[in-house]
GROMACS .gro file of N, CA and C in nm:
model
  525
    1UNK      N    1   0.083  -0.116   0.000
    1UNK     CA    2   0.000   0.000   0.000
    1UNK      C    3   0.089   0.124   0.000
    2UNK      N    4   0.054   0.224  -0.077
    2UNK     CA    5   0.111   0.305  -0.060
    2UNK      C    6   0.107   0.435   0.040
    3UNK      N    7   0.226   0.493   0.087
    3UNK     CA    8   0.255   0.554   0.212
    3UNK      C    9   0.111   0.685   0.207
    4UNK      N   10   0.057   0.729   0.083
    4UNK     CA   11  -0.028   0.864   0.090
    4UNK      C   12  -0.172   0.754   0.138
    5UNK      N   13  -0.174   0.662   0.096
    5UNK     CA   14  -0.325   0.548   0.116
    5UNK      C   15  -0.339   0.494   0.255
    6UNK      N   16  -0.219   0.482   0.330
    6UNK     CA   17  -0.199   0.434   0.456
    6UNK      C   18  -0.227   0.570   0.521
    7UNK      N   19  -0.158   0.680   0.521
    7UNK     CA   20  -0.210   0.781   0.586
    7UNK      C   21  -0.369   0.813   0.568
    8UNK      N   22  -0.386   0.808   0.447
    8UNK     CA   23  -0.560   0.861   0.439
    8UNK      C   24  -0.627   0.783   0.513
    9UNK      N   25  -0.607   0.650   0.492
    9UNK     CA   26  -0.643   0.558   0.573
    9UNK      C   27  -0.630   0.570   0.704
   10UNK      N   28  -0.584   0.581   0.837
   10UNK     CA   29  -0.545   0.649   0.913
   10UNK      C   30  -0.606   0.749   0.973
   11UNK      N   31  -0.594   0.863   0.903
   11UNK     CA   32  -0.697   0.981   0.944
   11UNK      C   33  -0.832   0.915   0.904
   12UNK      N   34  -0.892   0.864   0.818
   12UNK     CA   35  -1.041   0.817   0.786
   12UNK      C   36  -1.079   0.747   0.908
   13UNK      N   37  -0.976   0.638   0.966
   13UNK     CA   38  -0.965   0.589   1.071
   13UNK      C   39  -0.993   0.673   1.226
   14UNK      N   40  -0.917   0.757   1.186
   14UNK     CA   41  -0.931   0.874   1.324
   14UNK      C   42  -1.025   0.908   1.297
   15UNK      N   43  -1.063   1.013   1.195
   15UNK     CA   44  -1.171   1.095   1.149
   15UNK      C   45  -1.360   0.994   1.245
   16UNK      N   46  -1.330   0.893   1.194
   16UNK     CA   47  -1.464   0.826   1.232
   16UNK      C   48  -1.443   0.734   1.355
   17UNK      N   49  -1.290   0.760   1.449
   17UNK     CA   50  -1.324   0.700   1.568
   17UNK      C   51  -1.361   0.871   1.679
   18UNK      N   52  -1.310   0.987   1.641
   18UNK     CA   53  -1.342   1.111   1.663
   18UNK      C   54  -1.513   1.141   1.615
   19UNK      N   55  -1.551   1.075   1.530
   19UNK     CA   56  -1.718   1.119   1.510
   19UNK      C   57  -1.806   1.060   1.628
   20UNK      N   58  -1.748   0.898   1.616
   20UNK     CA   59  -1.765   0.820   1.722
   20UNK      C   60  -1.791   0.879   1.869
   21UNK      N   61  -1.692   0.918   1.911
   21UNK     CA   62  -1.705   0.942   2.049
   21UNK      C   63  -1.725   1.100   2.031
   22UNK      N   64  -1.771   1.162   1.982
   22UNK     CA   65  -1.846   1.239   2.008
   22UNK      C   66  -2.007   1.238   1.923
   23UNK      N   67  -2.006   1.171   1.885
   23UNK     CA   68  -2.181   1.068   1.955
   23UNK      C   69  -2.193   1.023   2.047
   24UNK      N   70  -2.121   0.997   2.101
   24UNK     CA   71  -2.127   0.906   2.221
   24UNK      C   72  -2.187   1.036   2.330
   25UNK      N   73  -2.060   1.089   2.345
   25UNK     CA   74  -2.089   1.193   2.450
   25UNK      C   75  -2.155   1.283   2.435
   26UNK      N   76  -2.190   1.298   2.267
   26UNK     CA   77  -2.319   1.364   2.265
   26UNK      C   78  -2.489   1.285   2.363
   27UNK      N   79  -2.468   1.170   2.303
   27UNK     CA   80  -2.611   1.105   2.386
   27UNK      C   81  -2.558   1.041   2.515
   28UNK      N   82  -2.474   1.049   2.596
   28UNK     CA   83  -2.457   1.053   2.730
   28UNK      C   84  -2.486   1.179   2.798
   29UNK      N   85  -2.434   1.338   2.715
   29UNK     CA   86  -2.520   1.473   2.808
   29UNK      C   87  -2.662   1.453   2.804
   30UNK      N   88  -2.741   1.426   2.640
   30UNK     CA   89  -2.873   1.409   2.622
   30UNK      C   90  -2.935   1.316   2.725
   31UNK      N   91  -2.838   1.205   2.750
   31UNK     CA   92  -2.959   1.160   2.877
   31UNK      C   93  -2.866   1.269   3.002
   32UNK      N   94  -2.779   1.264   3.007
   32UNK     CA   95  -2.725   1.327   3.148
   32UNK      C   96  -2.837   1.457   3.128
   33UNK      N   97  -2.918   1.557   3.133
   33UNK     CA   98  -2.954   1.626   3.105
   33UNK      C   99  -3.100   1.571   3.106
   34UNK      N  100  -3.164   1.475   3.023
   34UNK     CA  101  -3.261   1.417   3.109
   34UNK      C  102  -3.294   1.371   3.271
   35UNK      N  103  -3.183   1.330   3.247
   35UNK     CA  104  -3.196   1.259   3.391
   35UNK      C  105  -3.148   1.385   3.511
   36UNK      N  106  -3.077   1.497   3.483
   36UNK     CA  107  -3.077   1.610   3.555
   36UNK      C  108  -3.222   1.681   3.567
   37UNK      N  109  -3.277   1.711   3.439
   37UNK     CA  110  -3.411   1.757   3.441
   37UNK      C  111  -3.518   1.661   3.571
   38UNK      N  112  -3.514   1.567   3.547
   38UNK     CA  113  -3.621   1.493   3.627
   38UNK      C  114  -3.581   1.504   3.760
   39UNK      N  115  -3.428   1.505   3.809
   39UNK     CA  116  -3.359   1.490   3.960
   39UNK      C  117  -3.467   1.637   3.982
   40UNK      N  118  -3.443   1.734   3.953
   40UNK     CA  119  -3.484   1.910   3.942
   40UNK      C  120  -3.649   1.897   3.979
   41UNK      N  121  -3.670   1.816   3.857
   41UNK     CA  122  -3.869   1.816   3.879
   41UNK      C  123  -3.895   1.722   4.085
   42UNK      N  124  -3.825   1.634   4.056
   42UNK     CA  125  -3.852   1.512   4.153
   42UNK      C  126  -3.812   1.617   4.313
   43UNK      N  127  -3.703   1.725   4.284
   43UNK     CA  128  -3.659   1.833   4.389
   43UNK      C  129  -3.791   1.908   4.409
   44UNK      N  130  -3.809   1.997   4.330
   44UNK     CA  131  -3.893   2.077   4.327
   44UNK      C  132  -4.018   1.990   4.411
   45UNK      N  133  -4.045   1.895   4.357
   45UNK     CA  134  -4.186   1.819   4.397
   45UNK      C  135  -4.202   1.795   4.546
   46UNK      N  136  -4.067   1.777   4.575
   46UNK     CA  137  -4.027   1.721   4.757
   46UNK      C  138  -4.057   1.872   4.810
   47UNK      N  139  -3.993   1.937   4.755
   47UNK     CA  140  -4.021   2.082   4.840
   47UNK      C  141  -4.125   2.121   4.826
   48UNK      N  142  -4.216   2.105   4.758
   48UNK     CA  143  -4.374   2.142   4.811
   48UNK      C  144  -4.477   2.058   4.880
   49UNK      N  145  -4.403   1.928   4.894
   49UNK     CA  146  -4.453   1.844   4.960
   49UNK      C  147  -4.405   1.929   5.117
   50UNK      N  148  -4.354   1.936   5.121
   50UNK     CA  149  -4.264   1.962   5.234
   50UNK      C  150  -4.336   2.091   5.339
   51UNK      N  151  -4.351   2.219   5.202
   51UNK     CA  152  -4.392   2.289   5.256
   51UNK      C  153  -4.537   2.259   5.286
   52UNK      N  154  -4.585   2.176   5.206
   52UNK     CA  155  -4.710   2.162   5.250
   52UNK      C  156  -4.759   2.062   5.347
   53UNK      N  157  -4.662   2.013   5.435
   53UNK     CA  158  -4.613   1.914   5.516
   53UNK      C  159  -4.674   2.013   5.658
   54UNK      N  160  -4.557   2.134   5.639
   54UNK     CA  161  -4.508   2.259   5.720
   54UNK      C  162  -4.646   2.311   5.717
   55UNK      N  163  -4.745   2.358   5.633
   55UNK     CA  164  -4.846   2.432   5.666
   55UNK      C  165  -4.959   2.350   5.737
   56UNK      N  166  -4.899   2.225   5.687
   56UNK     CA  167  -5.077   2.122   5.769
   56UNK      C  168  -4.994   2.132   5.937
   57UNK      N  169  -4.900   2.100   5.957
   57UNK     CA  170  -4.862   2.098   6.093
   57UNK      C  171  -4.877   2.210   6.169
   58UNK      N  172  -4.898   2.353   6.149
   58UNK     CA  173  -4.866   2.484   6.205
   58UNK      C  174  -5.067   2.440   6.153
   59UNK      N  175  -5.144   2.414   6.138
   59UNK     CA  176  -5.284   2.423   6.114
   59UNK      C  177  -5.324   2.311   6.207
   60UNK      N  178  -5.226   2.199   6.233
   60UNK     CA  179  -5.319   2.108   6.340
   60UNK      C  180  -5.242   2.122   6.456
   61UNK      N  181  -5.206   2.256   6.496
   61UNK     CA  182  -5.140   2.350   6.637
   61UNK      C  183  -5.258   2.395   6.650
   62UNK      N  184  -5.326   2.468   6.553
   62UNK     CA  185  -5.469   2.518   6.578
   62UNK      C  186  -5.563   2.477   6.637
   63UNK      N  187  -5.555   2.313   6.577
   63UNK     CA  188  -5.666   2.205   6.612
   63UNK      C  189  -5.607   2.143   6.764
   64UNK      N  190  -5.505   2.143   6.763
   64UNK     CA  191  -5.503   2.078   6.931
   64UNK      C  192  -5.528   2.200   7.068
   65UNK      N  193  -5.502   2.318   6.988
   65UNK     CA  194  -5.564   2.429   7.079
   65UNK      C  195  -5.674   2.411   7.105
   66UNK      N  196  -5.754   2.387   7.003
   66UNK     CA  197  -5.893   2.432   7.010
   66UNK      C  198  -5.927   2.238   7.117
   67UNK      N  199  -5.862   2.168   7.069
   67UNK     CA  200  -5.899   2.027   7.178
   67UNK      C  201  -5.847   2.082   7.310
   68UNK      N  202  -5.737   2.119   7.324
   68UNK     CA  203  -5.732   2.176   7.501
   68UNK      C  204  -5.832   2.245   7.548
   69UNK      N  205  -5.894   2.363   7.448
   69UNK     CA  206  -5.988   2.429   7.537
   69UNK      C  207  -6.180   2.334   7.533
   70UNK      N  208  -6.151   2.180   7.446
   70UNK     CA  209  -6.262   2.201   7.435
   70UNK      C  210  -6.361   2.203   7.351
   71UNK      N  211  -6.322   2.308   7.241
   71UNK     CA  212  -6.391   2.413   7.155
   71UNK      C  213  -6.421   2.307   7.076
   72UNK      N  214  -6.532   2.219   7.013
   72UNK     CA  215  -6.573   2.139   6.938
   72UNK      C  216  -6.557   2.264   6.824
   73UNK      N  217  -6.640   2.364   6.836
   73UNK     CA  218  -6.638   2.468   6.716
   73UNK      C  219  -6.496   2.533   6.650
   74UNK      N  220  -6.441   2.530   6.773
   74UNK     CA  221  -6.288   2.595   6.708
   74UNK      C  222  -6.191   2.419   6.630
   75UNK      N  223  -6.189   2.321   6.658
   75UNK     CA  224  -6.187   2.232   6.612
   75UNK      C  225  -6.246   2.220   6.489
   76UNK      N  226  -6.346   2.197   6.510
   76UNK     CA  227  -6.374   2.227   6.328
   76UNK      C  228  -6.372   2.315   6.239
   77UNK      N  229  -6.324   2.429   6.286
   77UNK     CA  230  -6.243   2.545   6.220
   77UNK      C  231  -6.123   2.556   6.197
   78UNK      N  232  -6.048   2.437   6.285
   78UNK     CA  233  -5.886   2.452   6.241
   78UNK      C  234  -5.872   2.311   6.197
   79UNK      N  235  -5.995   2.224   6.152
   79UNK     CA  236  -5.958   2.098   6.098
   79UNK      C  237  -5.987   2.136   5.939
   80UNK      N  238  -6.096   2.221   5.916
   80UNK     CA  239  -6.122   2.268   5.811
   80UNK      C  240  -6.009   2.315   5.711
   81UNK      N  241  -5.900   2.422   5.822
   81UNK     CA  242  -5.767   2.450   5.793
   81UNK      C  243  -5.668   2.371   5.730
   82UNK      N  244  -5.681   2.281   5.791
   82UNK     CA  245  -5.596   2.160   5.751
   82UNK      C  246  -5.652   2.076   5.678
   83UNK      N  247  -5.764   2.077   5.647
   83UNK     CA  248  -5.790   2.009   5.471
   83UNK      C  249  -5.779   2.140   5.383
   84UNK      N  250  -5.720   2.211   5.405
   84UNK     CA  251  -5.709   2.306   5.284
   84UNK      C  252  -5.558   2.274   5.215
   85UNK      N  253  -5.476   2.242   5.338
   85UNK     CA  254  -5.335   2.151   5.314
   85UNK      C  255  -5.343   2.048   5.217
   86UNK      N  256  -5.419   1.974   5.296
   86UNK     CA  257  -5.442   1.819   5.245
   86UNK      C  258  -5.496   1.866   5.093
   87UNK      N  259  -5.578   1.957   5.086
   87UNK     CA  260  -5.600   1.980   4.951
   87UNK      C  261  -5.489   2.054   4.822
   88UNK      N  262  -5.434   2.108   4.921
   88UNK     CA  263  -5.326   2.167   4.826
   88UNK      C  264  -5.169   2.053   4.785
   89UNK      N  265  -5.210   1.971   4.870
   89UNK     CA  266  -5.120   1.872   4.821
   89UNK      C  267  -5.180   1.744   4.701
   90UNK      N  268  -5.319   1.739   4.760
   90UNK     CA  269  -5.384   1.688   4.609
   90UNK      C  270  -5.360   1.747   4.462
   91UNK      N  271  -5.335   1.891   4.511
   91UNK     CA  272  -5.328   1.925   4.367
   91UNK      C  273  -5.193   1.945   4.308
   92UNK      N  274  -5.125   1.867   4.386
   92UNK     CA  275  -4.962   1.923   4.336
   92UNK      C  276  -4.919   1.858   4.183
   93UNK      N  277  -4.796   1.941   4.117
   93UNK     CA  278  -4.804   1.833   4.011
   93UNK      C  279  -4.685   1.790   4.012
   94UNK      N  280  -4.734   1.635   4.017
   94UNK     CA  281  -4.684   1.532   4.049
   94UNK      C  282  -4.543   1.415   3.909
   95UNK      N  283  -4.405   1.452   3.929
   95UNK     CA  284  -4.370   1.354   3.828
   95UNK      C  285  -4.370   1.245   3.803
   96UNK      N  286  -4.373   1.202   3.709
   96UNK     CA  287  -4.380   1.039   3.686
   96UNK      C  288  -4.310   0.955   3.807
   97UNK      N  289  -4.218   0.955   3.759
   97UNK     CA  290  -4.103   0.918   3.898
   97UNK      C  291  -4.205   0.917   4.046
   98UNK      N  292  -4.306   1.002   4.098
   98UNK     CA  293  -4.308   1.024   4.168
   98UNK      C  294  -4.449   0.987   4.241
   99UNK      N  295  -4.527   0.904   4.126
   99UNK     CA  296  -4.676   0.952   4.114
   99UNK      C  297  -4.733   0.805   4.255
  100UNK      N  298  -4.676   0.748   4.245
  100UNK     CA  299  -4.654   0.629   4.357
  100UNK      C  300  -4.663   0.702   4.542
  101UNK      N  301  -4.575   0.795   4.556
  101UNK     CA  302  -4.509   0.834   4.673
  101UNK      C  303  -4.655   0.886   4.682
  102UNK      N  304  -4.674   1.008   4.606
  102UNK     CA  305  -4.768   1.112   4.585
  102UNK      C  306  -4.917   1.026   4.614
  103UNK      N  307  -4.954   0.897   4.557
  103UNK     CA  308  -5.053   0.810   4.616
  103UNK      C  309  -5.033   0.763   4.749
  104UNK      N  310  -4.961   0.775   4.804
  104UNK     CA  311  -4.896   0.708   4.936
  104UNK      C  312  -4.934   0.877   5.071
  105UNK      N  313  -4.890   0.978   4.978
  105UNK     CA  314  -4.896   1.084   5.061
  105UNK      C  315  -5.020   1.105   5.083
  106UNK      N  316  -5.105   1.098   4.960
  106UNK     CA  317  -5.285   1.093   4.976
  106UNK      C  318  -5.336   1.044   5.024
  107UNK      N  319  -5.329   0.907   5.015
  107UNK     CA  320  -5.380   0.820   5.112
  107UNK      C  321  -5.384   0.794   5.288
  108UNK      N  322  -5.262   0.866   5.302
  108UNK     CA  323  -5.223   0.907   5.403
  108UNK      C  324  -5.289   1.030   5.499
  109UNK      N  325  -5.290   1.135   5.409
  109UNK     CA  326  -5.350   1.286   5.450
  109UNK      C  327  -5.481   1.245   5.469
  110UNK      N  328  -5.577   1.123   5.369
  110UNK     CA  329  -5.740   1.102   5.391
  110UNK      C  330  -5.733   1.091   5.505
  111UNK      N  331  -5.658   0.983   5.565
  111UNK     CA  332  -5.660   0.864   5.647
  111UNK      C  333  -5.696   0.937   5.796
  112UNK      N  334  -5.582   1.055   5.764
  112UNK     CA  335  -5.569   1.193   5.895
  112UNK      C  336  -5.700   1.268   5.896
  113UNK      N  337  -5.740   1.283   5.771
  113UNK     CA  338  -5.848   1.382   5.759
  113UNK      C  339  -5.974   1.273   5.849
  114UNK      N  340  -6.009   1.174   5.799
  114UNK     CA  341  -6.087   1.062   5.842
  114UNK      C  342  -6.077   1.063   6.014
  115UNK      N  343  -5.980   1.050   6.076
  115UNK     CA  344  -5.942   1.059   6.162
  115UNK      C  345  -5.960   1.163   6.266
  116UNK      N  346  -5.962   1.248   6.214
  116UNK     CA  347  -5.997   1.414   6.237
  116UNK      C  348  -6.116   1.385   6.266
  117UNK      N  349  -6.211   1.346   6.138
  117UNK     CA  350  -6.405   1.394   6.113
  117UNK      C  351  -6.417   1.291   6.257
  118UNK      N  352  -6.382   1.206   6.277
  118UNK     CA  353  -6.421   1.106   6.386
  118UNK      C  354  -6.419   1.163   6.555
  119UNK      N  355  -6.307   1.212   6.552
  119UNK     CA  356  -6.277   1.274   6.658
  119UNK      C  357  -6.340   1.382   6.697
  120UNK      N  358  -6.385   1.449   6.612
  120UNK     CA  359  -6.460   1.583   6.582
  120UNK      C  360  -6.601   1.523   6.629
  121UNK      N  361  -6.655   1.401   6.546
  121UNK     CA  362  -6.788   1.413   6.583
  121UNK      C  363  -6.750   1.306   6.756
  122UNK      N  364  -6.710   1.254   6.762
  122UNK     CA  365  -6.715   1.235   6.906
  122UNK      C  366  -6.719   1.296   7.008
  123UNK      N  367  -6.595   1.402   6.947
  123UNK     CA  368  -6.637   1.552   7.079
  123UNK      C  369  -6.763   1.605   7.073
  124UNK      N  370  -6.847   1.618   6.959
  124UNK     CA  371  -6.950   1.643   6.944
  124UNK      C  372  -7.087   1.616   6.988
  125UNK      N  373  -7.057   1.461   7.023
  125UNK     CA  374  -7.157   1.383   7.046
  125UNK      C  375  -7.151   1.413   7.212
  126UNK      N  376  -7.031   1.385   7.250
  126UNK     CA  377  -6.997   1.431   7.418
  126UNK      C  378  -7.068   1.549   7.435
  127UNK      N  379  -7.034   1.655   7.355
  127UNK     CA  380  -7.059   1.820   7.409
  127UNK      C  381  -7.223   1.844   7.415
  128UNK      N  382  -7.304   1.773   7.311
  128UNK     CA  383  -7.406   1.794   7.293
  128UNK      C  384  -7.537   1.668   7.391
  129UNK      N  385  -7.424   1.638   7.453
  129UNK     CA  386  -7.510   1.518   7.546
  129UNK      C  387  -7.617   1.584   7.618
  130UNK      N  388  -7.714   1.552   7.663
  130UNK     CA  389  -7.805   1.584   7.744
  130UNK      C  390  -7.839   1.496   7.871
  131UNK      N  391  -7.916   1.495   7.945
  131UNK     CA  392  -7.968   1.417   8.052
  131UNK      C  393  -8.088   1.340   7.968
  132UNK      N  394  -8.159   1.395   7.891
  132UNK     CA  395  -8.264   1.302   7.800
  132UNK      C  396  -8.228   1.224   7.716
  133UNK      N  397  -8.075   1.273   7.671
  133UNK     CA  398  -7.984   1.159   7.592
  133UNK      C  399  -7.871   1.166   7.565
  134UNK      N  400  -7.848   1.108   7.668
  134UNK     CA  401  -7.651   1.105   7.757
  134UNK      C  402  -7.594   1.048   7.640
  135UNK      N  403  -7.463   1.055   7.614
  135UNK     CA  404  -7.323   0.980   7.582
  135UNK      C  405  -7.335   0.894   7.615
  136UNK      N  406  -7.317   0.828   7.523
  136UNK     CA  407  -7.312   0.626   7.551
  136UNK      C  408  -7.158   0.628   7.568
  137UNK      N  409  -7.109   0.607   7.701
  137UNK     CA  410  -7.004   0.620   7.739
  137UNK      C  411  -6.923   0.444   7.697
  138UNK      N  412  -7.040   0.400   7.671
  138UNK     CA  413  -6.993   0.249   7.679
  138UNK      C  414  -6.869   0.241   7.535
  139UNK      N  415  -6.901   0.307   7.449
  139UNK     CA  416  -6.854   0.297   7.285
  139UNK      C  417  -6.717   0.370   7.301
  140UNK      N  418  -6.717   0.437   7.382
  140UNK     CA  419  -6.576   0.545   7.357
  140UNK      C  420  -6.452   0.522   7.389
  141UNK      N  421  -6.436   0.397   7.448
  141UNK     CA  422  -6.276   0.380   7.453
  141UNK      C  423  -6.270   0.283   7.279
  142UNK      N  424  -6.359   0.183   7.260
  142UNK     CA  425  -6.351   0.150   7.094
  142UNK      C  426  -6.355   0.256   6.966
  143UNK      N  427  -6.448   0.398   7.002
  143UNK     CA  428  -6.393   0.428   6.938
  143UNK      C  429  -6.287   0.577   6.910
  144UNK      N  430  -6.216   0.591   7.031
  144UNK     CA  431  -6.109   0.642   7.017
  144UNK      C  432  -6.015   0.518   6.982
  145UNK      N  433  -6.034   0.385   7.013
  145UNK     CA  434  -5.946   0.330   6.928
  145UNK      C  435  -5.924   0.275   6.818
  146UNK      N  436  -6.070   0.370   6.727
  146UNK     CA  437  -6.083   0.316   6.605
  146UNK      C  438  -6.020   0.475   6.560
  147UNK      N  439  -6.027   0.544   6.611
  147UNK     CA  440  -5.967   0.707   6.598
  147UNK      C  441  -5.824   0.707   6.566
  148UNK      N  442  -5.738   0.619   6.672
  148UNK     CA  443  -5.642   0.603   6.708
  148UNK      C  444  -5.576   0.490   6.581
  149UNK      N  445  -5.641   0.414   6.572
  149UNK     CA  446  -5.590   0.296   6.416
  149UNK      C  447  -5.589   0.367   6.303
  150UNK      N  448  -5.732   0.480   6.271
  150UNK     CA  449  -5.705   0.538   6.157
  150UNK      C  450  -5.575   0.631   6.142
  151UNK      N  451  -5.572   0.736   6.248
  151UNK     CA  452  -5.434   0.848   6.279
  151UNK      C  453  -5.323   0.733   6.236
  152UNK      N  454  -5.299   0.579   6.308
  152UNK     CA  455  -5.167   0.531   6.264
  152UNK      C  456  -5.154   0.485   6.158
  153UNK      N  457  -5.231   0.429   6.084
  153UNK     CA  458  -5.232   0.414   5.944
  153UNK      C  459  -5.211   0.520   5.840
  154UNK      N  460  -5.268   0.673   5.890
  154UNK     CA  461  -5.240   0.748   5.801
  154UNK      C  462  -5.123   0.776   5.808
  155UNK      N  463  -5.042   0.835   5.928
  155UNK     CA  464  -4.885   0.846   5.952
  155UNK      C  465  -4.817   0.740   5.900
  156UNK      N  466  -4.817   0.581   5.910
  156UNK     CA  467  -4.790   0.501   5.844
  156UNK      C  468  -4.781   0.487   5.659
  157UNK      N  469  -4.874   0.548   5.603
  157UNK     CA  470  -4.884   0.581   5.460
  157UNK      C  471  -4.798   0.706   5.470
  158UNK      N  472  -4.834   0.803   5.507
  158UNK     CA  473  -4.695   0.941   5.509
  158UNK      C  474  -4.553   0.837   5.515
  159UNK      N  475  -4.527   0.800   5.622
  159UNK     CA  476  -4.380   0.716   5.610
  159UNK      C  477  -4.370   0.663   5.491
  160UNK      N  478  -4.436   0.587   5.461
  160UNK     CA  479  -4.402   0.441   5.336
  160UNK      C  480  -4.364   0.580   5.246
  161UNK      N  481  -4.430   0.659   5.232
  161UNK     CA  482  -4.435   0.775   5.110
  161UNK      C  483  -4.253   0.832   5.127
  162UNK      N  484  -4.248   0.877   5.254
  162UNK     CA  485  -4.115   0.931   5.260
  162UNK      C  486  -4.006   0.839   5.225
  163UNK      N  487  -4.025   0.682   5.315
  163UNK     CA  488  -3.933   0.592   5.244
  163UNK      C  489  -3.949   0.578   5.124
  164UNK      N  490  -4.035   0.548   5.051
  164UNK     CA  491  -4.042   0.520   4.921
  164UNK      C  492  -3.952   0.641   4.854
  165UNK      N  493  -3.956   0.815   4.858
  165UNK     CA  494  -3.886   0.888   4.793
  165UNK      C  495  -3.733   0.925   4.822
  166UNK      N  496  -3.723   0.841   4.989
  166UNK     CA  497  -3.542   0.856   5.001
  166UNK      C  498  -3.497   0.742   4.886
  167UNK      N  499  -3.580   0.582   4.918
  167UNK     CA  500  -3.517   0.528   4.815
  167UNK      C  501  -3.491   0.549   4.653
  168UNK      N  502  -3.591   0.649   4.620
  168UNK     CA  503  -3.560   0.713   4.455
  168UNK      C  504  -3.424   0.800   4.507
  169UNK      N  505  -3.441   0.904   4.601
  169UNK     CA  506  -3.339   0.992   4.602
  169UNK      C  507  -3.227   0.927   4.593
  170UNK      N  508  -3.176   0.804   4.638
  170UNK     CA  509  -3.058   0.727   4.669
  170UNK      C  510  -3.019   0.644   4.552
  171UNK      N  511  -3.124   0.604   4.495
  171UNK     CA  512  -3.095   0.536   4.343
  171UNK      C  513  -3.076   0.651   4.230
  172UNK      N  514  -3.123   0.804   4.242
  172UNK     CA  515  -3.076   0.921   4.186
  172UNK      C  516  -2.931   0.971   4.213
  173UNK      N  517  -2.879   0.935   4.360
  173UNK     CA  518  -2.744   0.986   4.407
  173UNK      C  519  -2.640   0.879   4.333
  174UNK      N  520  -2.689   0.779   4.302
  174UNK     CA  521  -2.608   0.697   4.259
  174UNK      C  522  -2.583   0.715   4.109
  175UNK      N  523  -2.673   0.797   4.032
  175UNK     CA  524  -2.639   0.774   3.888
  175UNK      C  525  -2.505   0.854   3.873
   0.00000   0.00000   0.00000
């Protein structure tokens, strides 16, 4: 072969192992860059979970006030509060990646809300007792502990939700 054919050859050689790897690393940013985009969405998503974590808690401060003093009425004014939370986390928007946790967090917040209406009407039923038709005192340790199963189940769904999104976060830290 001759020495000008071996060189062309050569650079043609280079030329298309240089095209090569930069395809390559062209579609390694294209996903790196996907997969940055979604880390960003999946961020963003935690932090409004979060804050909206932060506003139901500073709203059921309200609601245990209003149980120290009592206040069946102020109770259902600061439980009301706190489905406005629970509602604003229904409406979050939710990424793919994420839509699992986000069922886990819902299910969870009902579970509290459920939990709430129960408690609420029990105080209710207490406050509004009469002598012509007392509190059936007999029912109320079952069902504060049907009060008490729903509250742990819902905190229980909040957890699974949080574990479930450290384990994405950790399979994200790893890429």
């Amino acid at each position: 072969m001759p020495m000008k054919h071996r060189t062309f050859t050569k650079f043609i050689c280079a030329l298309c192992a240089g095209v090569l790897f930069v395809a390559t690393l062209s579609g390694c940013a294209a996903q790196e860059t996907a997969a940055t985009k979604q880390q960003a969405e999946n961020r963003h998503y935690m932090t409004q979970v979060n804050q909206t974590m932060e506003d139901l808690q500073s709203r059921l401060d309200g609601f245990a006030d209003a149980v120290s003093r009592n206040d069946v009425v102020g109770m259902r004014t600061q439980a009301d509060n706190a489905y406005k939370a629970l509602d604003d986390l229904n409406k979050l928007e939710v990424p793919d990646q994420m839509k699992d946790i986000q069922k886990e967090y819902v299910d969870g917040t009902n579970e509290l809300k459920d939990a709430l209406n129960a408690y609420i009407e029990l105080y209710t039923e207490i406050e509004s007792a009469t002598d012509a038709q007392p509190f059936d005192w007999s029912t109320y340790d079952s069902r504060i502990a049907d009060i008490k199963k729903s509250y742990d189940e819902g905190i229980g769904k909040l957890q699974s939700g949080d574990n479930k999104a450290n384990e994405l976060n950790g399979k994200e830290d790893k890429k």
